[in-house]
mmCIF file of C-alpha atoms in Angstrom:
data_model
loop_
_atom_site.group_PDB
_atom_site.id
_atom_site.type_symbol
_atom_site.label_atom_id
_atom_site.label_comp_id
_atom_site.label_asym_id
_atom_site.label_seq_id
_atom_site.Cartn_x
_atom_site.Cartn_y
_atom_site.Cartn_z
ATOM 1 C CA MET A 1 69.610 72.684 91.086
ATOM 2 C CA LYS A 2 69.476 68.476 91.533
ATOM 3 C CA ARG A 3 72.018 69.201 94.264
ATOM 4 C CA GLN A 4 74.209 71.229 91.784
ATOM 5 C CA ARG A 5 73.877 68.650 88.935
ATOM 6 C CA VAL A 6 75.245 65.250 91.371
ATOM 7 C CA LEU A 7 77.773 67.198 92.784
ATOM 8 C CA SER A 8 79.023 68.329 89.351
ATOM 9 C CA PHE A 9 78.776 64.869 88.364
ATOM 10 C CA LEU A 10 80.651 63.348 91.454
ATOM 11 C CA SER A 11 83.498 65.792 91.109
ATOM 12 C CA LEU A 12 84.632 64.101 88.169
ATOM 13 C CA ARG A 13 84.465 67.276 85.788
ATOM 14 C CA VAL A 14 86.770 69.296 88.190
ATOM 15 C CA LEU A 15 89.547 66.505 88.367
ATOM 16 C CA TRP A 16 89.033 66.552 84.178
ATOM 17 C CA ASP A 17 89.995 70.286 83.781
ATOM 18 C CA THR A 18 93.342 69.965 85.767
ATOM 19 C CA PRO A 19 96.319 69.815 83.944
ATOM 20 C CA HIS A 20 97.379 66.882 86.953
ATOM 21 C CA LEU A 21 95.493 64.697 85.207
ATOM 22 C CA VAL A 22 97.628 65.152 82.165
ATOM 23 C CA PHE A 23 100.661 65.302 84.324
ATOM 24 C CA LEU A 24 99.709 62.047 85.831
ATOM 25 C CA THR A 25 98.653 60.067 82.499
ATOM 26 C CA ALA A 26 101.989 61.462 81.118
ATOM 27 C CA MET A 27 104.046 59.643 84.056
ATOM 28 C CA LEU A 28 101.935 56.129 83.545
ATOM 29 C CA LEU A 29 102.874 56.668 79.838
ATOM 30 C CA CYS A 30 106.253 57.266 80.671
ATOM 31 C CA GLY A 31 106.432 54.243 82.895
ATOM 32 C CA ALA A 32 104.760 51.868 80.055
ATOM 33 C CA LEU A 33 107.410 52.730 77.964
ATOM 34 C CA ALA A 34 109.998 51.892 80.290
ATOM 35 C CA GLY A 35 108.375 48.682 81.185
ATOM 36 C CA SER A 36 107.992 47.428 77.307
ATOM 37 C CA CYS A 37 111.280 48.130 76.398
ATOM 38 C CA THR A 38 112.218 46.266 79.788
ATOM 39 C CA GLY A 39 109.474 43.088 79.283
ATOM 40 C CA LEU A 40 110.992 42.920 75.297
ATOM 41 C CA ARG A 41 114.650 42.080 76.749
ATOM 42 C CA SER A 42 113.975 40.465 79.989
ATOM 43 C CA GLY A 43 111.624 37.972 78.064
ATOM 44 C CA HIS A 44 114.813 36.557 76.044
ATOM 45 C CA SER A 45 116.568 35.755 79.155
ATOM 46 C CA GLU A 46 113.716 34.506 81.251
ATOM 47 C CA GLY A 47 111.648 32.782 78.867
ATOM 48 C CA ALA A 48 111.221 29.561 80.871
ATOM 49 C CA LEU A 49 110.344 31.395 84.281
ATOM 50 C CA LEU A 50 107.679 33.580 82.117
ATOM 51 C CA GLU A 51 105.944 30.613 80.614
ATOM 52 C CA GLN A 52 105.996 28.687 84.119
ATOM 53 C CA LEU A 53 104.690 31.992 85.587
ATOM 54 C CA ALA A 54 101.438 31.947 82.587
ATOM 55 C CA GLY A 55 101.359 28.132 83.532
ATOM 56 C CA GLN A 56 100.905 28.476 87.354
ATOM 57 C CA MET A 57 98.282 31.668 86.333
ATOM 58 C CA VAL A 58 96.210 30.065 84.105
ATOM 59 C CA ALA A 59 96.149 26.582 86.275
ATOM 60 C CA GLN A 60 94.094 28.293 88.899
ATOM 61 C CA ALA A 61 91.227 29.134 86.968
ATOM 62 C CA GLN A 62 91.602 25.068 85.948
ATOM 63 C CA VAL A 63 90.560 23.709 89.261
ATOM 64 C CA GLY A 64 86.938 24.618 88.905
ATOM 65 C CA ASP A 65 84.180 26.321 90.265
ATOM 66 C CA GLY A 66 86.018 26.487 93.765
ATOM 67 C CA ALA A 67 88.720 28.588 92.475
ATOM 68 C CA VAL A 68 86.054 31.609 91.898
ATOM 69 C CA GLY A 69 86.218 32.934 95.414
ATOM 70 C CA VAL A 70 90.154 32.986 95.729
ATOM 71 C CA LEU A 71 90.585 34.381 92.068
ATOM 72 C CA ALA A 72 88.101 37.071 93.009
ATOM 73 C CA GLY A 73 89.952 37.656 96.322
ATOM 74 C CA LYS A 74 92.984 38.314 94.633
ATOM 75 C CA ALA A 75 91.788 40.430 91.715
ATOM 76 C CA LEU A 76 89.615 42.564 94.679
ATOM 77 C CA VAL A 77 92.966 43.338 96.751
ATOM 78 C CA GLY A 78 94.770 44.613 93.742
ATOM 79 C CA ALA A 79 92.375 46.770 92.930
ATOM 80 C CA LEU A 80 91.756 48.217 96.290
ATOM 81 C CA GLY A 81 95.189 48.235 96.559
ATOM 82 C CA TRP A 82 96.231 50.420 93.631
ATOM 83 C CA GLN A 83 93.494 52.700 95.005
ATOM 84 C CA ALA A 84 94.791 52.766 98.731
ATOM 85 C CA ALA A 85 97.906 53.358 97.775
ATOM 86 C CA ALA A 86 97.148 56.541 95.913
ATOM 87 C CA ILE A 87 95.041 57.642 98.598
ATOM 88 C CA LEU A 88 98.073 57.416 100.907
ATOM 89 C CA CYS A 89 100.737 58.661 98.681
ATOM 90 C CA GLY A 90 98.545 61.893 98.699
ATOM 91 C CA MET A 91 98.946 62.601 102.202
ATOM 92 C CA LEU A 92 102.727 62.129 102.232
ATOM 93 C CA ARG A 93 105.221 65.023 102.162
ATOM 94 C CA GLY A 94 106.404 65.182 98.614
ATOM 95 C CA HIS A 95 102.940 64.173 97.508
ATOM 96 C CA SER A 96 103.174 65.079 93.696
ATOM 97 C CA LEU A 97 106.620 62.890 93.641
ATOM 98 C CA TRP A 98 104.781 60.037 95.000
ATOM 99 C CA LEU A 99 101.383 59.909 93.347
ATOM 100 C CA SER A 100 103.830 60.721 89.850
ATOM 101 C CA GLY A 101 105.955 57.565 90.803
ATOM 102 C CA LEU A 102 102.692 55.389 91.438
ATOM 103 C CA CYS A 103 101.586 56.221 88.267
ATOM 104 C CA ALA A 104 104.587 55.297 86.744
ATOM 105 C CA ALA A 105 104.951 52.070 88.330
ATOM 106 C CA ARG A 106 101.086 50.862 87.220
ATOM 107 C CA GLY A 107 101.831 51.544 83.574
ATOM 108 C CA PHE A 108 105.936 49.828 83.846
ATOM 109 C CA LEU A 109 104.062 46.846 85.303
ATOM 110 C CA LEU A 110 101.443 46.450 82.684
ATOM 111 C CA ALA A 111 103.935 47.158 79.786
ATOM 112 C CA PHE A 112 106.583 44.896 81.415
ATOM 113 C CA SER A 113 104.130 41.650 81.489
ATOM 114 C CA ALA A 114 102.547 42.490 78.092
ATOM 115 C CA GLY A 115 106.085 43.095 76.671
ATOM 116 C CA ALA A 116 107.892 40.016 77.922
ATOM 117 C CA PHE A 117 104.891 37.809 77.377
ATOM 118 C CA LEU A 118 105.359 38.841 73.796
ATOM 119 C CA SER A 119 108.958 38.011 73.733
ATOM 120 C CA THR A 120 108.448 34.938 75.379
ATOM 121 C CA MET A 121 105.294 33.308 74.126
ATOM 122 C CA GLN A 122 105.247 35.731 70.636
ATOM 123 C CA TRP A 123 101.364 36.827 69.600
ATOM 124 C CA GLU A 124 100.128 33.438 71.772
ATOM 125 C CA GLY A 125 101.949 35.363 74.910
ATOM 126 C CA LEU A 126 100.606 39.099 74.159
ATOM 127 C CA LEU A 127 96.668 37.456 74.037
ATOM 128 C CA LEU A 128 97.458 35.825 77.627
ATOM 129 C CA ALA A 129 98.895 39.208 78.577
ATOM 130 C CA LEU A 130 95.616 41.016 77.250
ATOM 131 C CA VAL A 131 92.917 38.178 78.731
ATOM 132 C CA THR A 132 94.301 38.126 82.149
ATOM 133 C CA GLY A 133 94.896 41.898 82.447
ATOM 134 C CA GLY A 134 94.469 44.028 79.706
ATOM 135 C CA VAL A 135 90.810 44.433 79.624
ATOM 136 C CA SER A 136 91.038 44.834 83.435
ATOM 137 C CA ALA A 137 93.315 47.517 82.729
ATOM 138 C CA ILE A 138 90.972 49.282 80.700
ATOM 139 C CA VAL A 139 88.970 49.948 83.509
ATOM 140 C CA THR A 140 91.261 50.235 86.688
ATOM 141 C CA VAL A 141 93.849 52.614 85.233
ATOM 142 C CA PRO A 142 91.392 55.774 84.357
ATOM 143 C CA CYS A 143 90.055 55.194 87.572
ATOM 144 C CA LEU A 144 93.459 54.831 89.147
ATOM 145 C CA ILE A 145 94.545 58.611 87.277
ATOM 146 C CA LEU A 146 91.941 60.121 88.542
ATOM 147 C CA THR A 147 92.078 59.013 91.951
ATOM 148 C CA ALA A 148 95.704 60.356 91.840
ATOM 149 C CA SER A 149 94.513 63.341 90.361
ATOM 150 C CA ALA A 150 92.126 64.132 93.423
ATOM 151 C CA CYS A 151 94.693 63.112 95.581
ATOM 152 C CA PHE A 152 96.872 65.479 94.207
ATOM 153 C CA LEU A 153 94.504 68.040 94.446
ATOM 154 C CA ALA A 154 93.625 67.360 97.917
ATOM 155 C CA GLY A 155 97.184 67.690 98.654
ATOM 156 C CA GLN A 156 97.849 71.119 97.251
ATOM 157 C CA GLU A 157 94.696 72.512 98.867
ATOM 158 C CA ALA A 158 94.872 70.767 102.556
ATOM 159 C CA PRO A 159 94.345 73.520 105.376
ATOM 160 C CA ARG A 160 98.043 73.499 107.653
ATOM 161 C CA ARG A 161 96.282 71.600 110.649
ATOM 162 C CA HIS A 162 95.725 67.883 111.570
ATOM 163 C CA GLY A 163 93.619 66.020 109.578
ATOM 164 C CA GLY A 164 93.707 69.052 106.702
ATOM 165 C CA TYR A 165 94.190 66.455 104.087
ATOM 166 C CA TRP A 166 91.308 64.665 104.707
ATOM 167 C CA TYR A 167 89.274 67.916 104.923
ATOM 168 C CA ALA A 168 90.684 68.914 100.985
ATOM 169 C CA LEU A 169 89.905 65.268 99.883
ATOM 170 C CA ALA A 170 86.187 65.098 100.974
ATOM 171 C CA ARG A 171 86.075 67.543 98.341
ATOM 172 C CA TYR A 172 86.292 65.096 95.599
ATOM 173 C CA ARG A 173 84.631 62.468 97.849
ATOM 174 C CA GLY A 174 82.159 61.220 95.007
ATOM 175 C CA ALA A 175 84.821 60.871 92.338
ATOM 176 C CA VAL A 176 87.295 58.860 94.794
ATOM 177 C CA LEU A 177 84.506 56.313 95.969
ATOM 178 C CA LEU A 178 82.906 56.156 92.052
ATOM 179 C CA CYS A 179 86.498 55.423 90.528
ATOM 180 C CA THR A 180 87.405 52.835 93.669
ATOM 181 C CA ALA A 181 83.662 50.962 93.002
ATOM 182 C CA MET A 182 84.706 50.939 89.416
ATOM 183 C CA ALA A 183 88.352 49.896 89.908
ATOM 184 C CA LEU A 184 86.839 47.036 92.112
ATOM 185 C CA GLY A 185 84.194 45.864 89.303
ATOM 186 C CA GLY A 186 86.896 45.881 86.736
ATOM 187 C CA GLY A 187 89.402 43.898 88.492
ATOM 188 C CA LEU A 188 86.765 40.993 88.861
ATOM 189 C CA VAL A 189 86.748 40.963 84.844
ATOM 190 C CA ARG A 190 90.211 39.215 85.731
ATOM 191 C CA VAL A 191 88.247 36.232 86.945
ATOM 192 C CA PRO A 192 86.171 35.503 83.461
ATOM 193 C CA MET A 193 88.962 36.235 81.853
ATOM 194 C CA LEU A 194 91.065 33.967 83.553
ATOM 195 C CA PHE A 195 88.686 31.141 83.269
ATOM 196 C CA LEU A 196 88.667 32.134 79.124
ATOM 197 C CA ALA A 197 92.222 32.020 79.121
ATOM 198 C CA ALA A 198 92.280 28.332 80.582
ATOM 199 C CA ARG A 199 89.492 27.090 78.226
ATOM 200 C CA LEU A 200 91.364 28.434 75.263
ATOM 201 C CA GLY A 201 94.563 26.694 76.329
ATOM 202 C CA LEU A 202 96.890 29.659 76.521
#
């Protein structure tokens, strides 16, 4: 039957029906709430520094075509780093705590940057945060949550032997590989977005 409907659509259906996905999503939203409040407050006190950082970020895209490789490399490392962190957190003792903290940290950083730029540069800052990271996050954040959910389940199901976690994670390898590939693609979206920000003069 088409290899069990392509391994139940690369194990995504299995992950979607678990409470772990809801829990990790809630942790990300809690982190985002804390990040937005902190970012709005810090934007008042660190306004000059944030404007300088925003200028440096956009200036990288104004160098020209030579900057594409550097920007793409940074974007790929960032996207792959979050995916790798989820996989490593799943193999640690207390994996549920580490994975929930990772999702909360991701939400915090995204919301913090948006809140800080909004507080400092008003709507122009919010547009800058959206263009430089928000559009990419539409893809990378769901990929991180699904990967973290797979690692959460693998940590629970791992047999009590050496390499048991990797054996359990292999059940969800299709979902993890698909999410990693999509996260890398979502990370690359940052490159044209930075060039767009430079062209708009943000």
